[in-house]
Amino acid sequence: MKLQYLSPESLEFWDENPRTIDQDQFTKLKKSMTEDPNFLEIRPILVNLIDGAYLIYAGNQRVRAAVAL
């Protein structure tokens, strides 16, 4: 496994991701990310490189929260 830093614009969301969070959970996620500068290093976004695209398979909500912040 290789750790690589990518811009959010280079990531693609998995349209069939079954996980969702409500607004309260999303707010708590953003707060956790703000309070812990190492949050994404401890819980990295996991992607697969498929046909030249970085498809998120773990961390869709973390990416959305990071972009919102």
PDB file of C-alpha atoms in Angstrom:
ATOM      1  CA  MET A   1       0.000   0.000   0.000  1.00  0.00           C
ATOM      2  CA  LYS A   2       1.247   3.452  -0.859  1.00  0.00           C
ATOM      3  CA  LEU A   3       0.271   6.666   0.941  1.00  0.00           C
ATOM      4  CA  GLN A   4      -0.321   9.441  -1.536  1.00  0.00           C
ATOM      5  CA  TYR A   5      -1.796  12.902  -1.098  1.00  0.00           C
ATOM      6  CA  LEU A   6      -4.377  13.824  -3.746  1.00  0.00           C
ATOM      7  CA  SER A   7      -6.521  16.881  -4.276  1.00  0.00           C
ATOM      8  CA  PRO A   8     -10.249  16.394  -3.686  1.00  0.00           C
ATOM      9  CA  GLU A   9     -10.867  17.324  -7.320  1.00  0.00           C
ATOM     10  CA  SER A  10      -8.972  14.217  -8.441  1.00  0.00           C
ATOM     11  CA  LEU A  11     -11.272  11.872  -6.480  1.00  0.00           C
ATOM     12  CA  GLU A  12     -14.488  10.297  -7.698  1.00  0.00           C
ATOM     13  CA  PHE A  13     -17.305   9.293  -5.386  1.00  0.00           C
ATOM     14  CA  TRP A  14     -18.729   5.794  -5.609  1.00  0.00           C
ATOM     15  CA  ASP A  15     -22.326   6.379  -6.653  1.00  0.00           C
ATOM     16  CA  GLU A  16     -23.487   3.126  -5.060  1.00  0.00           C
ATOM     17  CA  ASN A  17     -22.018   3.875  -1.628  1.00  0.00           C
ATOM     18  CA  PRO A  18     -24.634   2.564   0.832  1.00  0.00           C
ATOM     19  CA  ARG A  19     -23.466   4.732   3.726  1.00  0.00           C
ATOM     20  CA  THR A  20     -25.111   8.039   4.511  1.00  0.00           C
ATOM     21  CA  ILE A  21     -24.999  10.404   7.449  1.00  0.00           C
ATOM     22  CA  ASP A  22     -27.485  12.987   8.605  1.00  0.00           C
ATOM     23  CA  GLN A  23     -26.738  16.683   9.088  1.00  0.00           C
ATOM     24  CA  ASP A  24     -25.996  16.273  12.808  1.00  0.00           C
ATOM     25  CA  GLN A  25     -23.449  13.506  12.136  1.00  0.00           C
ATOM     26  CA  PHE A  26     -21.934  15.571   9.311  1.00  0.00           C
ATOM     27  CA  THR A  27     -21.526  18.537  11.676  1.00  0.00           C
ATOM     28  CA  LYS A  28     -19.852  16.279  14.269  1.00  0.00           C
ATOM     29  CA  LEU A  29     -17.529  14.887  11.595  1.00  0.00           C
ATOM     30  CA  LYS A  30     -16.469  18.395  10.546  1.00  0.00           C
ATOM     31  CA  LYS A  31     -15.918  19.328  14.198  1.00  0.00           C
ATOM     32  CA  SER A  32     -13.727  16.252  14.731  1.00  0.00           C
ATOM     33  CA  MET A  33     -11.713  17.088  11.641  1.00  0.00           C
ATOM     34  CA  THR A  34     -11.267  20.687  12.792  1.00  0.00           C
ATOM     35  CA  GLU A  35     -10.239  19.749  16.326  1.00  0.00           C
ATOM     36  CA  ASP A  36      -7.747  17.061  15.279  1.00  0.00           C
ATOM     37  CA  PRO A  37      -5.276  18.183  12.600  1.00  0.00           C
ATOM     38  CA  ASN A  38      -4.158  14.550  12.174  1.00  0.00           C
ATOM     39  CA  PHE A  39      -7.678  13.227  11.600  1.00  0.00           C
ATOM     40  CA  LEU A  40      -7.194  12.322   7.944  1.00  0.00           C
ATOM     41  CA  GLU A  41      -3.791  10.782   8.563  1.00  0.00           C
ATOM     42  CA  ILE A  42      -5.240   8.576  11.293  1.00  0.00           C
ATOM     43  CA  ARG A  43      -8.332   7.763   9.184  1.00  0.00           C
ATOM     44  CA  PRO A  44      -7.179   8.169   5.588  1.00  0.00           C
ATOM     45  CA  ILE A  45      -9.415   8.156   2.556  1.00  0.00           C
ATOM     46  CA  LEU A  46      -9.040   4.860   0.698  1.00  0.00           C
ATOM     47  CA  VAL A  47      -9.214   4.799  -3.074  1.00  0.00           C
ATOM     48  CA  ASN A  48      -8.716   2.393  -5.935  1.00  0.00           C
ATOM     49  CA  LEU A  49      -7.169   3.515  -9.199  1.00  0.00           C
ATOM     50  CA  ILE A  50      -9.584   2.250 -11.851  1.00  0.00           C
ATOM     51  CA  ASP A  51      -9.187   3.223 -15.490  1.00  0.00           C
ATOM     52  CA  GLY A  52      -7.175   6.301 -14.516  1.00  0.00           C
ATOM     53  CA  ALA A  53      -9.705   7.501 -11.924  1.00  0.00           C
ATOM     54  CA  TYR A  54      -9.279   7.488  -8.152  1.00  0.00           C
ATOM     55  CA  LEU A  55     -12.531   5.928  -6.923  1.00  0.00           C
ATOM     56  CA  ILE A  56     -13.247   6.413  -3.205  1.00  0.00           C
ATOM     57  CA  TYR A  57     -14.223   3.161  -1.507  1.00  0.00           C
ATOM     58  CA  ALA A  58     -13.814   4.323   2.104  1.00  0.00           C
ATOM     59  CA  GLY A  59     -14.173   7.917   3.192  1.00  0.00           C
ATOM     60  CA  ASN A  60     -16.832   9.488   0.991  1.00  0.00           C
ATOM     61  CA  GLN A  61     -18.227  11.495   3.906  1.00  0.00           C
ATOM     62  CA  ARG A  62     -14.739  12.513   5.083  1.00  0.00           C
ATOM     63  CA  VAL A  63     -14.009  13.945   1.647  1.00  0.00           C
ATOM     64  CA  ARG A  64     -17.315  15.818   1.622  1.00  0.00           C
ATOM     65  CA  ALA A  65     -16.595  17.191   5.109  1.00  0.00           C
ATOM     66  CA  ALA A  66     -13.042  18.213   4.173  1.00  0.00           C
ATOM     67  CA  VAL A  67     -14.287  20.042   1.088  1.00  0.00           C
ATOM     68  CA  ALA A  68     -17.013  21.755   3.152  1.00  0.00           C
ATOM     69  CA  LEU A  69     -14.412  22.973   5.635  1.00  0.00           C
TER      70      LEU A  69
END
